[in-house]
Coordinates of C-alpha atoms in Angstrom, one line a residue:
M1 CA 235.8 -134.9 127.8
H2 CA 237.9 -134.1 130.9
L3 CA 240.9 -131.7 130.5
T4 CA 243.3 -134.4 131.9
T5 CA 242.3 -136.7 129.1
L6 CA 242.8 -134.0 126.5
L7 CA 246.3 -133.3 127.9
L8 CA 247.2 -136.9 127.5
M9 CA 245.9 -137.0 123.9
A10 CA 247.3 -133.8 122.5
T11 CA 250.2 -131.6 123.6
L12 CA 250.4 -128.4 121.5
I13 CA 253.3 -126.1 120.8
W14 CA 253.1 -122.4 120.0
P15 CA 252.3 -121.9 116.3
V16 CA 254.6 -118.9 116.1
G17 CA 258.0 -118.3 117.6
P18 CA 260.3 -118.8 119.4
P19 CA 260.4 -116.7 121.3
R20 CA 257.0 -117.4 122.9
P21 CA 254.6 -114.9 121.3
E22 CA 252.8 -112.2 123.3
I23 CA 249.1 -113.0 123.8
I24 CA 247.3 -109.8 122.6
R25 CA 243.8 -111.1 123.4
G26 CA 243.0 -114.2 125.4
W27 CA 240.3 -116.8 125.5
D28 CA 236.9 -115.4 126.4
P29 CA 234.2 -118.0 125.7
P30 CA 230.8 -116.8 124.6
A31 CA 227.7 -117.6 126.8
G32 CA 226.0 -119.1 123.8
P33 CA 226.8 -120.3 120.3
Y34 CA 226.2 -116.8 118.8
G35 CA 227.1 -114.7 121.7
P36 CA 230.0 -112.2 122.0
G37 CA 233.3 -113.5 123.1
H38 CA 236.7 -114.5 121.8
R39 CA 237.0 -118.0 120.5
G40 CA 240.8 -118.5 120.5
L41 CA 244.0 -116.7 121.2
D42 CA 245.5 -113.7 119.3
L43 CA 249.3 -114.0 119.2
A44 CA 251.4 -111.0 118.2
A45 CA 253.4 -111.6 115.1
P46 CA 254.3 -109.5 112.0
P47 CA 253.0 -110.3 108.5
G48 CA 255.3 -112.8 106.9
T49 CA 255.9 -114.8 110.1
A50 CA 256.1 -118.6 109.6
V51 CA 253.0 -120.3 111.1
N52 CA 253.8 -123.9 112.3
A53 CA 251.5 -126.8 113.1
A54 CA 250.8 -126.8 116.8
A55 CA 250.3 -130.6 116.6
S56 CA 250.6 -133.3 114.0
G57 CA 247.5 -134.0 112.0
V58 CA 245.7 -133.7 108.7
V59 CA 244.8 -130.5 106.9
T60 CA 241.1 -130.5 106.6
F61 CA 240.7 -127.0 105.3
A62 CA 243.0 -124.6 103.5
G63 CA 241.2 -121.6 101.9
R64 CA 239.5 -118.3 102.3
V65 CA 236.7 -117.5 104.7
A66 CA 235.2 -113.9 104.9
G67 CA 238.2 -112.6 102.8
R68 CA 240.8 -114.2 105.0
G69 CA 243.1 -117.1 104.5
V70 CA 242.2 -119.9 107.0
L71 CA 243.9 -123.2 107.8
T72 CA 242.4 -126.1 109.8
I73 CA 244.3 -129.1 111.0
T74 CA 242.4 -132.1 112.5
L75 CA 244.4 -134.0 115.2
P76 CA 244.0 -137.8 115.1
N77 CA 243.5 -139.9 118.2
T78 CA 242.0 -137.0 120.2
G79 CA 238.5 -138.4 120.7
S80 CA 235.3 -138.1 118.9
P81 CA 234.8 -135.7 117.3
P82 CA 238.6 -135.1 117.1
L83 CA 240.2 -131.8 118.1
R84 CA 240.9 -129.3 115.3
T85 CA 243.3 -126.3 115.4
T86 CA 242.6 -123.2 113.2
Y87 CA 244.9 -120.4 112.1
E88 CA 244.0 -117.1 110.5
P89 CA 244.8 -114.8 108.6
V90 CA 247.3 -116.9 106.7
T91 CA 248.5 -118.0 103.3
P92 CA 248.5 -121.8 103.5
M93 CA 251.5 -123.6 102.3
V94 CA 249.7 -127.0 102.4
T95 CA 246.6 -128.3 100.8
T96 CA 243.5 -130.2 102.1
G97 CA 244.4 -133.8 102.8
T98 CA 248.1 -133.2 103.6
T99 CA 249.5 -134.9 106.7
V100 CA 251.6 -132.5 108.7
T101 CA 253.9 -132.9 111.8
R102 CA 254.1 -130.8 114.9
G103 CA 256.4 -127.8 114.3
Q104 CA 256.2 -128.0 110.5
Q105 CA 255.7 -124.7 108.7
V106 CA 252.2 -124.8 107.3
A107 CA 251.4 -121.2 106.5
T108 CA 252.6 -117.6 106.4
L109 CA 250.9 -114.9 108.5
T110 CA 249.2 -112.3 106.3
T111 CA 247.6 -108.9 107.0
P112 CA 243.8 -109.2 107.3
P113 CA 241.7 -107.3 104.8
E114 CA 241.2 -103.7 106.0
E115 CA 237.5 -104.1 106.2
T116 CA 237.8 -107.0 108.7
P117 CA 240.6 -106.1 111.1
H118 CA 240.9 -108.4 114.1
C119 CA 243.9 -107.1 116.1
P120 CA 245.1 -103.5 116.6
E121 CA 248.4 -104.7 115.2
S122 CA 249.3 -107.8 113.2
C123 CA 248.5 -111.1 114.9
L124 CA 247.7 -114.8 114.4
H125 CA 244.2 -115.9 115.6
W126 CA 244.7 -119.4 116.8
G127 CA 241.7 -121.5 117.7
L128 CA 240.9 -125.0 119.0
L129 CA 237.6 -126.9 118.5
R130 CA 236.0 -130.2 119.2
G131 CA 233.0 -130.4 116.9
D132 CA 231.3 -127.0 117.1
T133 CA 232.6 -126.3 120.5
Y134 CA 235.5 -123.8 120.8
L135 CA 238.1 -124.6 123.5
N136 CA 241.0 -122.7 125.0
P137 CA 244.3 -124.0 123.4
L138 CA 246.4 -122.6 126.3
P139 CA 246.0 -125.5 128.7
L140 CA 247.3 -127.9 126.0
L141 CA 250.5 -126.1 125.3
R142 CA 253.8 -127.8 126.1
Q143 CA 255.0 -125.4 128.7
G144 CA 258.2 -127.1 129.6
P145 CA 259.2 -129.9 132.0
S146 CA 257.0 -130.7 135.0
R147 CA 258.3 -129.7 138.4
L148 CA 257.4 -131.6 141.6
L149 CA 257.0 -129.4 144.6
P150 CA 257.3 -130.6 148.2
V151 CA 254.1 -131.7 149.9
T152 CA 253.9 -130.7 153.6
G153 CA 251.3 -131.6 156.2
V154 CA 250.2 -134.9 154.6
P155 CA 250.6 -138.0 156.8

């Protein structure tokens, strides 16, 4: 699906903040399904930070994976298969099947287990997927109002 279509279907907000969080590690897609890379954004935030739904949707997973708390929200009306946002390491405040709204607190950031650190300091790993394909959430963020710039040299 084309990025413009995605933008029309889902506009995300930062899951932590304000203020806008620092991106500790950015999107670095792997060359293949099992290759090295970074399948999301790492956002600086201390343990205990409120984690908010980046978009309205339905909680489709709230539990532990590899010793960490993980939350997944599926976004309706975003194509087939629908987009999903993921958040970790967190303590979910919602359960599977719960409908949530954009900006609603859905979890609290926790410290990952010592044996599986992800960031040099505390961070939220935020992912976006369509089916099994990881996507960069950054282009779908609501960045503020659009600004029209003058066009010159066009008849």
